[in-house]
Amino acid sequence: MKEHVPMTMKDIAKEFGISVATVSRALKDSPRISEERRKAIQQYAREHNFYPNIIGEALRHNRVMPSKMIGVIVPEFTHYYFSSILTGIEEATAARGFNIMVALSGEQYEREARICENFLRYKVCGVIVSQAKDTRNYDHYQRLLDAGIPLVFYDRICTGVNASRVVVDDYMGAYNAVNHLIETGCKRIAFYGSPMNLEISKNRYNGYKDALLKHGMPIDEKLVCVCDNRVDAETVTPEILALDTPPDGFFAVNDDTAIGILYTAKHAGYRVPEDISICGFTNGQRAIACDPMLTTVEQRGHRVGEEAAEILMEKVEGLSPMEKVEKRVVRTRLIIRGTTR
């Protein structure tokens, strides 16, 4: 495989027949350079994945030794699972002398793309990312790879980009949870999931579906909802419970959604688990802070973070080929508590 050689300001200067200083000024939007020339140079730089080395400039001025910096993109900080993954990443990278630069996408594609561009500018040595919910264009990921920056996905992977990933066994986690609901007496089970453009949603839905099929139970599309947070769960659940034949079991994509179902069902006069059984997916602190405590699928986020960091650092340190795509799966386990019979 041909080794990637990053573009420099010297290359851009040669292309335009100008000095490196002029290129530097144009990239900094200096009014000393005509607008037409500034735009031409900036466009050429973007097209060739060149970004000024901001960290390098700071180091030259401050005379500080450069650090090994890894960029990490987190969809949200409030979710226990993502915070546990981040802890795993931080502990694994710190143990090998790396630092992390953490950015929040807020589940927004535009913000995620901007973060990737900033990581290019800051010359991070690698990126670990969980895709935002509404991301459907993957050019910003491909630009990282084209610039020779290794990329590792965790939790929400991007199938449109050929990069390493670490996930939990979403399919088996959902299958075992729904199988437990059926074996403990549930006859109609609702599925609350994330948008189906996410692989985790597809895998968990397939686990749900196959558990029903195994027991000869029909799949009722009226019981399949795009609902992955507590606020939406408290809005959707009354409508589901008002169906002519309401469910007696719920499987939710995460614990917060499951707790929203629990809260709504109890306030509607249902007994949990006597009338309705509920299972979540995470096993965070909130799962044991509700009444009754939540049956849920444990995701082992700390281990996911460690595995993602390990793959990335091996590529950065030359211990694993850059072109090698690794796919690691962390096993889940069902934690049975008071919301199921």
mmCIF file of C-alpha atoms in Angstrom:
data_model
loop_
_atom_site.group_PDB
_atom_site.id
_atom_site.type_symbol
_atom_site.label_atom_id
_atom_site.label_comp_id
_atom_site.label_asym_id
_atom_site.label_seq_id
_atom_site.Cartn_x
_atom_site.Cartn_y
_atom_site.Cartn_z
ATOM 1 C CA MET A 1 0.000 0.000 0.000
ATOM 2 C CA LYS A 2 1.342 3.405 -0.943
ATOM 3 C CA GLU A 3 2.333 5.424 2.105
ATOM 4 C CA HIS A 4 0.261 8.567 2.582
ATOM 5 C CA VAL A 5 2.349 11.747 2.359
ATOM 6 C CA PRO A 6 0.459 14.732 3.808
ATOM 7 C CA MET A 7 0.406 17.968 1.825
ATOM 8 C CA THR A 8 2.392 20.915 3.148
ATOM 9 C CA MET A 9 2.163 24.674 2.642
ATOM 10 C CA LYS A 10 5.298 24.352 0.542
ATOM 11 C CA ASP A 11 3.378 22.125 -1.914
ATOM 12 C CA ILE A 12 0.554 24.669 -2.140
ATOM 13 C CA ALA A 13 3.040 27.499 -2.658
ATOM 14 C CA LYS A 14 4.641 25.557 -5.521
ATOM 15 C CA GLU A 15 1.234 24.913 -7.120
ATOM 16 C CA PHE A 16 0.391 28.647 -7.162
ATOM 17 C CA GLY A 17 3.910 29.924 -7.760
ATOM 18 C CA ILE A 18 3.897 31.986 -4.567
ATOM 19 C CA SER A 19 5.765 32.047 -1.264
ATOM 20 C CA VAL A 20 4.936 29.888 1.767
ATOM 21 C CA ALA A 21 4.290 33.118 3.722
ATOM 22 C CA THR A 22 1.608 34.121 1.189
ATOM 23 C CA VAL A 23 -0.052 30.704 1.527
ATOM 24 C CA SER A 24 0.007 31.048 5.310
ATOM 25 C CA ARG A 25 -1.632 34.487 5.142
ATOM 26 C CA ALA A 26 -4.288 33.274 2.696
ATOM 27 C CA LEU A 27 -5.203 30.339 4.929
ATOM 28 C CA LYS A 28 -5.519 32.745 7.871
ATOM 29 C CA ASP A 29 -7.855 34.948 5.777
ATOM 30 C CA SER A 30 -5.452 37.892 5.814
ATOM 31 C CA PRO A 31 -6.790 41.013 4.039
ATOM 32 C CA ARG A 32 -3.255 41.518 2.700
ATOM 33 C CA ILE A 33 -4.124 38.854 0.078
ATOM 34 C CA SER A 34 -6.828 39.520 -2.504
ATOM 35 C CA GLU A 35 -10.168 37.820 -1.841
ATOM 36 C CA GLU A 36 -10.036 35.952 -5.142
ATOM 37 C CA ARG A 37 -6.610 34.504 -4.394
ATOM 38 C CA ARG A 38 -7.538 33.705 -0.766
ATOM 39 C CA LYS A 39 -10.565 31.712 -1.893
ATOM 40 C CA ALA A 40 -8.614 29.868 -4.583
ATOM 41 C CA ILE A 41 -5.885 28.840 -2.129
ATOM 42 C CA GLN A 42 -8.385 27.863 0.576
ATOM 43 C CA GLN A 43 -10.425 25.779 -1.870
ATOM 44 C CA TYR A 44 -7.313 24.010 -3.139
ATOM 45 C CA ALA A 45 -6.280 23.260 0.451
ATOM 46 C CA ARG A 46 -9.719 21.819 1.278
ATOM 47 C CA GLU A 47 -9.800 19.675 -1.865
ATOM 48 C CA HIS A 48 -6.420 18.191 -0.924
ATOM 49 C CA ASN A 49 -7.290 17.674 2.754
ATOM 50 C CA PHE A 50 -4.769 20.234 3.957
ATOM 51 C CA TYR A 51 -5.374 22.057 7.213
ATOM 52 C CA PRO A 52 -2.889 24.329 9.015
ATOM 53 C CA ASN A 53 -1.205 22.602 11.933
ATOM 54 C CA ILE A 54 -2.582 24.779 14.737
ATOM 55 C CA ILE A 55 -0.985 22.663 17.448
ATOM 56 C CA GLY A 56 2.343 22.791 15.617
ATOM 57 C CA GLU A 57 2.246 26.591 15.500
ATOM 58 C CA ALA A 58 1.460 26.776 19.204
ATOM 59 C CA LEU A 59 4.290 24.407 20.001
ATOM 60 C CA ARG A 60 6.778 26.430 17.943
ATOM 61 C CA HIS A 61 5.862 29.554 19.857
ATOM 62 C CA ASN A 62 5.721 27.940 23.294
ATOM 63 C CA ARG A 63 8.611 25.489 22.801
ATOM 64 C CA VAL A 64 6.639 22.618 24.338
ATOM 65 C CA MET A 65 7.197 18.992 23.342
ATOM 66 C CA PRO A 66 4.313 17.726 21.196
ATOM 67 C CA SER A 67 1.888 15.217 22.693
ATOM 68 C CA LYS A 68 0.190 12.181 21.181
ATOM 69 C CA MET A 69 -3.365 13.444 20.761
ATOM 70 C CA ILE A 70 -6.422 11.312 19.925
ATOM 71 C CA GLY A 71 -9.725 12.935 18.972
ATOM 72 C CA VAL A 72 -12.875 11.426 20.513
ATOM 73 C CA ILE A 73 -16.425 12.280 19.405
ATOM 74 C CA VAL A 74 -19.254 11.580 21.862
ATOM 75 C CA PRO A 75 -22.943 11.979 20.840
ATOM 76 C CA GLU A 76 -23.947 13.049 24.372
ATOM 77 C CA PHE A 77 -22.375 13.215 27.828
ATOM 78 C CA THR A 78 -25.479 12.667 29.963
ATOM 79 C CA HIS A 79 -25.941 9.064 28.837
ATOM 80 C CA TYR A 80 -24.262 6.650 31.278
ATOM 81 C CA TYR A 81 -23.145 4.334 28.485
ATOM 82 C CA PHE A 82 -21.202 7.019 26.629
ATOM 83 C CA SER A 83 -19.591 8.314 29.816
ATOM 84 C CA SER A 84 -18.472 4.786 30.725
ATOM 85 C CA ILE A 85 -16.993 4.315 27.225
ATOM 86 C CA LEU A 86 -15.163 7.634 27.561
ATOM 87 C CA THR A 87 -13.711 6.499 30.895
ATOM 88 C CA GLY A 88 -12.441 3.312 29.255
ATOM 89 C CA ILE A 89 -10.843 5.285 26.416
ATOM 90 C CA GLU A 90 -9.191 7.768 28.782
ATOM 91 C CA GLU A 91 -7.746 5.128 31.087
ATOM 92 C CA ALA A 92 -6.414 2.994 28.213
ATOM 93 C CA THR A 93 -4.828 5.935 26.357
ATOM 94 C CA ALA A 94 -3.310 7.513 29.469
ATOM 95 C CA ALA A 95 -1.630 4.217 30.343
ATOM 96 C CA ARG A 96 0.281 4.383 27.033
ATOM 97 C CA GLY A 97 1.153 8.069 27.095
ATOM 98 C CA PHE A 98 -1.603 9.395 24.831
ATOM 99 C CA ASN A 99 -3.921 12.334 25.484
ATOM 100 C CA ILE A 100 -7.502 12.704 24.279
ATOM 101 C CA MET A 101 -9.351 15.693 22.851
ATOM 102 C CA VAL A 102 -13.086 15.136 23.464
ATOM 103 C CA ALA A 103 -15.817 16.822 21.411
ATOM 104 C CA LEU A 104 -19.609 16.605 21.683
ATOM 105 C CA SER A 105 -21.641 16.142 18.481
ATOM 106 C CA GLY A 106 -24.976 16.654 20.250
ATOM 107 C CA GLU A 107 -26.484 14.104 17.811
ATOM 108 C CA GLN A 108 -26.087 16.644 14.967
ATOM 109 C CA TYR A 109 -24.517 15.813 11.605
ATOM 110 C CA GLU A 110 -23.320 19.380 10.911
ATOM 111 C CA ARG A 111 -21.611 19.600 14.281
ATOM 112 C CA GLU A 112 -20.020 16.177 13.818
ATOM 113 C CA ALA A 113 -18.650 17.136 10.384
ATOM 114 C CA ARG A 114 -17.242 20.382 11.816
ATOM 115 C CA ILE A 115 -15.524 18.468 14.628
ATOM 116 C CA CYS A 116 -13.877 16.135 12.097
ATOM 117 C CA GLU A 117 -12.619 19.168 10.171
ATOM 118 C CA ASN A 118 -11.183 20.629 13.373
ATOM 119 C CA PHE A 119 -9.487 17.326 14.180
ATOM 120 C CA LEU A 120 -7.831 17.495 10.761
ATOM 121 C CA ARG A 121 -6.649 21.031 11.490
ATOM 122 C CA TYR A 122 -5.321 20.040 14.888
ATOM 123 C CA LYS A 123 -3.459 17.105 13.350
ATOM 124 C CA VAL A 124 -4.729 14.493 15.797
ATOM 125 C CA CYS A 125 -3.050 11.116 15.381
ATOM 126 C CA GLY A 126 -6.365 9.227 15.299
ATOM 127 C CA VAL A 127 -10.108 9.538 15.897
ATOM 128 C CA ILE A 128 -12.580 7.427 17.911
ATOM 129 C CA VAL A 129 -16.230 8.199 17.149
ATOM 130 C CA SER A 130 -19.844 7.143 17.694
ATOM 131 C CA GLN A 131 -22.031 8.367 14.839
ATOM 132 C CA ALA A 132 -24.708 11.005 15.490
ATOM 133 C CA LYS A 133 -28.313 9.868 15.023
ATOM 134 C CA ASP A 134 -29.012 12.033 11.971
ATOM 135 C CA THR A 135 -25.729 11.402 10.131
ATOM 136 C CA ARG A 136 -26.407 10.003 6.663
ATOM 137 C CA ASN A 137 -23.506 11.551 4.745
ATOM 138 C CA TYR A 138 -20.079 10.125 5.538
ATOM 139 C CA ASP A 139 -17.679 12.332 3.558
ATOM 140 C CA HIS A 140 -16.191 13.821 6.735
ATOM 141 C CA TYR A 141 -15.157 10.339 7.917
ATOM 142 C CA GLN A 142 -13.651 9.484 4.552
ATOM 143 C CA ARG A 143 -11.610 12.721 4.587
ATOM 144 C CA LEU A 144 -9.982 11.596 7.841
ATOM 145 C CA LEU A 145 -9.003 8.256 6.307
ATOM 146 C CA ASP A 146 -7.808 9.932 3.105
ATOM 147 C CA ALA A 147 -5.582 12.179 5.230
ATOM 148 C CA GLY A 148 -3.959 9.086 6.763
ATOM 149 C CA ILE A 149 -5.727 9.435 10.126
ATOM 150 C CA PRO A 150 -6.873 6.074 11.555
ATOM 151 C CA LEU A 151 -10.551 5.929 12.512
ATOM 152 C CA VAL A 152 -12.331 3.608 14.951
ATOM 153 C CA PHE A 153 -16.103 3.562 15.446
ATOM 154 C CA TYR A 154 -17.727 2.491 18.692
ATOM 155 C CA ASP A 155 -21.370 1.681 19.492
ATOM 156 C CA ARG A 156 -22.930 3.384 16.439
ATOM 157 C CA ILE A 157 -20.889 2.285 13.474
ATOM 158 C CA CYS A 158 -20.866 3.641 9.933
ATOM 159 C CA THR A 159 -21.249 0.884 7.325
ATOM 160 C CA GLY A 160 -20.581 3.380 4.526
ATOM 161 C CA VAL A 161 -16.915 3.738 5.550
ATOM 162 C CA ASN A 162 -14.395 0.907 5.682
ATOM 163 C CA ALA A 163 -13.018 1.468 9.184
ATOM 164 C CA SER A 164 -12.464 -0.522 12.370
ATOM 165 C CA ARG A 165 -15.264 -0.737 14.917
ATOM 166 C CA VAL A 166 -16.111 -1.990 18.389
ATOM 167 C CA VAL A 167 -19.717 -2.832 19.238
ATOM 168 C CA VAL A 168 -21.629 -4.814 21.800
ATOM 169 C CA ASP A 169 -23.587 -7.852 20.654
ATOM 170 C CA ASP A 170 -26.789 -5.857 20.092
ATOM 171 C CA TYR A 171 -28.600 -8.699 18.362
ATOM 172 C CA MET A 172 -28.079 -11.294 21.099
ATOM 173 C CA GLY A 173 -28.673 -8.725 23.832
ATOM 174 C CA ALA A 174 -32.100 -7.907 22.401
ATOM 175 C CA TYR A 175 -32.879 -11.533 21.553
ATOM 176 C CA ASN A 176 -32.147 -12.740 25.093
ATOM 177 C CA ALA A 177 -34.129 -9.865 26.645
ATOM 178 C CA VAL A 178 -37.232 -10.468 24.533
ATOM 179 C CA ASN A 179 -36.905 -14.221 25.007
ATOM 180 C CA HIS A 180 -36.930 -13.616 28.782
ATOM 181 C CA LEU A 181 -40.072 -11.478 28.485
ATOM 182 C CA ILE A 182 -41.821 -14.245 26.533
ATOM 183 C CA GLU A 183 -40.709 -17.045 28.848
ATOM 184 C CA THR A 184 -42.000 -15.118 31.857
ATOM 185 C CA GLY A 185 -45.484 -14.825 30.374
ATOM 186 C CA CYS A 186 -45.627 -11.805 28.036
ATOM 187 C CA LYS A 187 -47.912 -12.305 25.010
ATOM 188 C CA ARG A 188 -47.605 -8.919 23.245
ATOM 189 C CA ILE A 189 -44.293 -7.082 23.374
ATOM 190 C CA ALA A 190 -43.621 -3.536 22.169
ATOM 191 C CA PHE A 191 -40.276 -2.447 20.725
ATOM 192 C CA TYR A 192 -38.948 1.090 21.320
ATOM 193 C CA GLY A 193 -35.846 1.786 19.203
ATOM 194 C CA SER A 194 -33.662 4.481 17.634
ATOM 195 C CA PRO A 195 -33.937 5.514 13.940
ATOM 196 C CA MET A 196 -33.337 2.561 11.631
ATOM 197 C CA ASN A 197 -30.441 4.236 9.809
ATOM 198 C CA LEU A 198 -28.342 3.193 12.830
ATOM 199 C CA GLU A 199 -26.907 -0.325 12.805
ATOM 200 C CA ILE A 200 -27.608 -0.787 16.529
ATOM 201 C CA SER A 201 -31.322 -0.209 15.886
ATOM 202 C CA LYS A 202 -31.403 -2.711 13.037
ATOM 203 C CA ASN A 203 -29.552 -5.319 15.098
ATOM 204 C CA ARG A 204 -31.715 -4.867 18.188
ATOM 205 C CA TYR A 205 -34.891 -4.923 16.124
ATOM 206 C CA ASN A 206 -33.740 -8.145 14.432
ATOM 207 C CA GLY A 207 -33.082 -9.693 17.857
ATOM 208 C CA TYR A 208 -36.575 -8.649 18.977
ATOM 209 C CA LYS A 209 -38.166 -9.992 15.785
ATOM 210 C CA ASP A 210 -36.345 -13.332 15.847
ATOM 211 C CA ALA A 211 -37.246 -13.954 19.494
ATOM 212 C CA LEU A 212 -40.926 -13.452 18.610
ATOM 213 C CA LEU A 213 -40.651 -15.708 15.552
ATOM 214 C CA LYS A 214 -38.940 -18.423 17.587
ATOM 215 C CA HIS A 215 -42.001 -18.582 19.842
ATOM 216 C CA GLY A 216 -44.488 -18.368 16.961
ATOM 217 C CA MET A 217 -45.649 -14.866 17.957
ATOM 218 C CA PRO A 218 -46.749 -12.383 15.261
ATOM 219 C CA ILE A 219 -44.948 -9.077 14.680
ATOM 220 C CA ASP A 220 -47.410 -6.211 15.125
ATOM 221 C CA GLU A 221 -46.032 -3.048 13.487
ATOM 222 C CA LYS A 222 -48.294 -0.952 15.743
ATOM 223 C CA LEU A 223 -46.043 -2.033 18.626
ATOM 224 C CA VAL A 224 -42.787 -0.983 16.881
ATOM 225 C CA CYS A 225 -41.896 2.652 17.650
ATOM 226 C CA VAL A 226 -39.025 5.041 16.966
ATOM 227 C CA CYS A 227 -38.616 6.208 20.548
ATOM 228 C CA ASP A 228 -35.249 6.344 22.310
ATOM 229 C CA ASN A 229 -35.501 8.809 25.201
ATOM 230 C CA ARG A 230 -37.590 9.299 28.327
ATOM 231 C CA VAL A 231 -39.480 12.389 27.135
ATOM 232 C CA ASP A 232 -40.704 10.643 23.976
ATOM 233 C CA ALA A 233 -41.486 7.472 25.923
ATOM 234 C CA GLU A 234 -43.790 9.406 28.238
ATOM 235 C CA THR A 235 -45.592 10.773 25.149
ATOM 236 C CA VAL A 236 -45.798 7.560 23.120
ATOM 237 C CA THR A 237 -46.605 5.038 25.866
ATOM 238 C CA PRO A 238 -50.134 6.315 26.685
ATOM 239 C CA GLU A 239 -51.012 5.878 22.989
ATOM 240 C CA ILE A 240 -49.626 2.338 22.956
ATOM 241 C CA LEU A 241 -51.469 1.434 26.154
ATOM 242 C CA ALA A 242 -54.693 2.808 24.653
ATOM 243 C CA LEU A 243 -54.649 0.265 21.797
ATOM 244 C CA ASP A 244 -57.540 -2.229 21.712
ATOM 245 C CA THR A 245 -55.023 -4.963 22.556
ATOM 246 C CA PRO A 246 -52.220 -3.201 24.446
ATOM 247 C CA PRO A 247 -48.845 -4.834 25.095
ATOM 248 C CA ASP A 248 -48.034 -6.584 28.345
ATOM 249 C CA GLY A 249 -44.288 -6.261 27.751
ATOM 250 C CA PHE A 250 -41.890 -3.565 26.551
ATOM 251 C CA PHE A 251 -38.330 -3.822 25.250
ATOM 252 C CA ALA A 252 -36.545 -0.445 25.084
ATOM 253 C CA VAL A 253 -33.338 0.526 23.304
ATOM 254 C CA ASN A 254 -31.899 2.108 26.475
ATOM 255 C CA ASP A 255 -32.590 2.476 30.194
ATOM 256 C CA ASP A 256 -33.860 6.078 30.034
ATOM 257 C CA THR A 257 -36.564 5.051 27.572
ATOM 258 C CA ALA A 258 -37.464 2.039 29.715
ATOM 259 C CA ILE A 259 -37.761 4.266 32.793
ATOM 260 C CA GLY A 260 -40.075 6.595 30.844
ATOM 261 C CA ILE A 261 -42.278 3.583 30.082
ATOM 262 C CA LEU A 262 -42.166 2.512 33.747
ATOM 263 C CA TYR A 263 -43.135 5.977 34.997
ATOM 264 C CA THR A 264 -46.017 6.295 32.529
ATOM 265 C CA ALA A 265 -47.390 2.803 33.120
ATOM 266 C CA LYS A 266 -47.386 3.214 36.901
ATOM 267 C CA HIS A 267 -49.152 6.586 36.670
ATOM 268 C CA ALA A 268 -51.776 5.003 34.413
ATOM 269 C CA GLY A 269 -52.537 2.490 37.145
ATOM 270 C CA TYR A 270 -50.667 -0.524 35.780
ATOM 271 C CA ARG A 271 -48.701 -2.746 38.132
ATOM 272 C CA VAL A 272 -45.119 -3.538 37.171
ATOM 273 C CA PRO A 273 -44.340 -6.380 36.653
ATOM 274 C CA GLU A 274 -47.706 -7.998 37.427
ATOM 275 C CA ASP A 275 -49.547 -6.271 34.538
ATOM 276 C CA ILE A 276 -46.638 -5.038 32.422
ATOM 277 C CA SER A 277 -43.006 -6.204 32.163
ATOM 278 C CA ILE A 278 -40.273 -3.794 31.041
ATOM 279 C CA CYS A 279 -36.678 -4.384 29.931
ATOM 280 C CA GLY A 280 -34.049 -1.734 29.095
ATOM 281 C CA PHE A 281 -30.573 -1.758 27.572
ATOM 282 C CA THR A 282 -27.513 -0.207 29.293
ATOM 283 C CA ASN A 283 -27.401 -1.109 33.007
ATOM 284 C CA GLY A 284 -26.436 2.354 34.204
ATOM 285 C CA GLN A 285 -26.927 3.852 37.654
ATOM 286 C CA ARG A 286 -30.525 4.835 36.880
ATOM 287 C CA ALA A 287 -31.470 1.178 36.463
ATOM 288 C CA ILE A 288 -31.130 0.655 40.223
ATOM 289 C CA ALA A 289 -32.530 4.072 41.197
ATOM 290 C CA CYS A 290 -36.090 3.398 40.013
ATOM 291 C CA ASP A 291 -38.877 1.444 41.711
ATOM 292 C CA PRO A 292 -38.980 -1.389 40.938
ATOM 293 C CA MET A 293 -35.373 -1.693 39.800
ATOM 294 C CA LEU A 294 -34.987 -2.222 36.068
ATOM 295 C CA THR A 295 -34.323 -5.469 34.257
ATOM 296 C CA THR A 296 -31.822 -4.521 31.561
ATOM 297 C CA VAL A 297 -29.069 -5.657 29.194
ATOM 298 C CA GLU A 298 -25.580 -4.779 30.447
ATOM 299 C CA GLN A 299 -23.449 -3.220 27.689
ATOM 300 C CA ARG A 300 -20.008 -3.069 29.402
ATOM 301 C CA GLY A 301 -19.202 0.383 28.063
ATOM 302 C CA HIS A 302 -15.838 0.598 29.853
ATOM 303 C CA ARG A 303 -14.633 -2.468 27.936
ATOM 304 C CA VAL A 304 -15.896 -1.035 24.632
ATOM 305 C CA GLY A 305 -13.820 2.117 25.264
ATOM 306 C CA GLU A 306 -10.702 0.102 26.107
ATOM 307 C CA GLU A 307 -11.021 -2.021 22.959
ATOM 308 C CA ALA A 308 -11.551 1.014 20.696
ATOM 309 C CA ALA A 309 -8.525 2.780 22.187
ATOM 310 C CA GLU A 310 -6.384 -0.334 21.859
ATOM 311 C CA ILE A 311 -7.172 -0.744 18.143
ATOM 312 C CA LEU A 312 -6.398 2.914 17.451
ATOM 313 C CA MET A 313 -3.147 3.070 19.431
ATOM 314 C CA GLU A 314 -1.838 -0.077 17.732
ATOM 315 C CA LYS A 315 -2.360 1.594 14.353
ATOM 316 C CA VAL A 316 -0.755 4.871 15.481
ATOM 317 C CA GLU A 317 2.256 3.036 16.936
ATOM 318 C CA GLY A 318 2.694 0.911 13.808
ATOM 319 C CA LEU A 319 1.847 -2.366 15.570
ATOM 320 C CA SER A 320 -1.138 -2.949 13.285
ATOM 321 C CA PRO A 321 -1.358 -2.091 9.553
ATOM 322 C CA MET A 322 -3.328 1.087 8.794
ATOM 323 C CA GLU A 323 -5.350 -0.719 6.125
ATOM 324 C CA LYS A 324 -6.403 -3.553 8.462
ATOM 325 C CA VAL A 325 -10.081 -3.252 9.456
ATOM 326 C CA GLU A 326 -10.794 -4.760 12.874
ATOM 327 C CA LYS A 327 -14.286 -5.677 14.050
ATOM 328 C CA ARG A 328 -14.571 -6.492 17.735
ATOM 329 C CA VAL A 329 -17.753 -7.510 19.538
ATOM 330 C CA VAL A 330 -18.172 -7.158 23.307
ATOM 331 C CA ARG A 331 -20.638 -9.621 24.790
ATOM 332 C CA THR A 332 -23.697 -8.458 26.727
ATOM 333 C CA ARG A 333 -25.574 -10.095 29.609
ATOM 334 C CA LEU A 334 -29.131 -9.840 30.871
ATOM 335 C CA ILE A 335 -29.501 -8.425 34.400
ATOM 336 C CA ILE A 336 -32.860 -9.539 35.806
ATOM 337 C CA ARG A 337 -34.441 -7.230 38.399
ATOM 338 C CA GLY A 338 -37.905 -6.135 39.468
ATOM 339 C CA THR A 339 -39.549 -4.895 36.238
ATOM 340 C CA THR A 340 -39.942 -8.427 34.857
ATOM 341 C CA ARG A 341 -41.657 -11.425 36.396
#
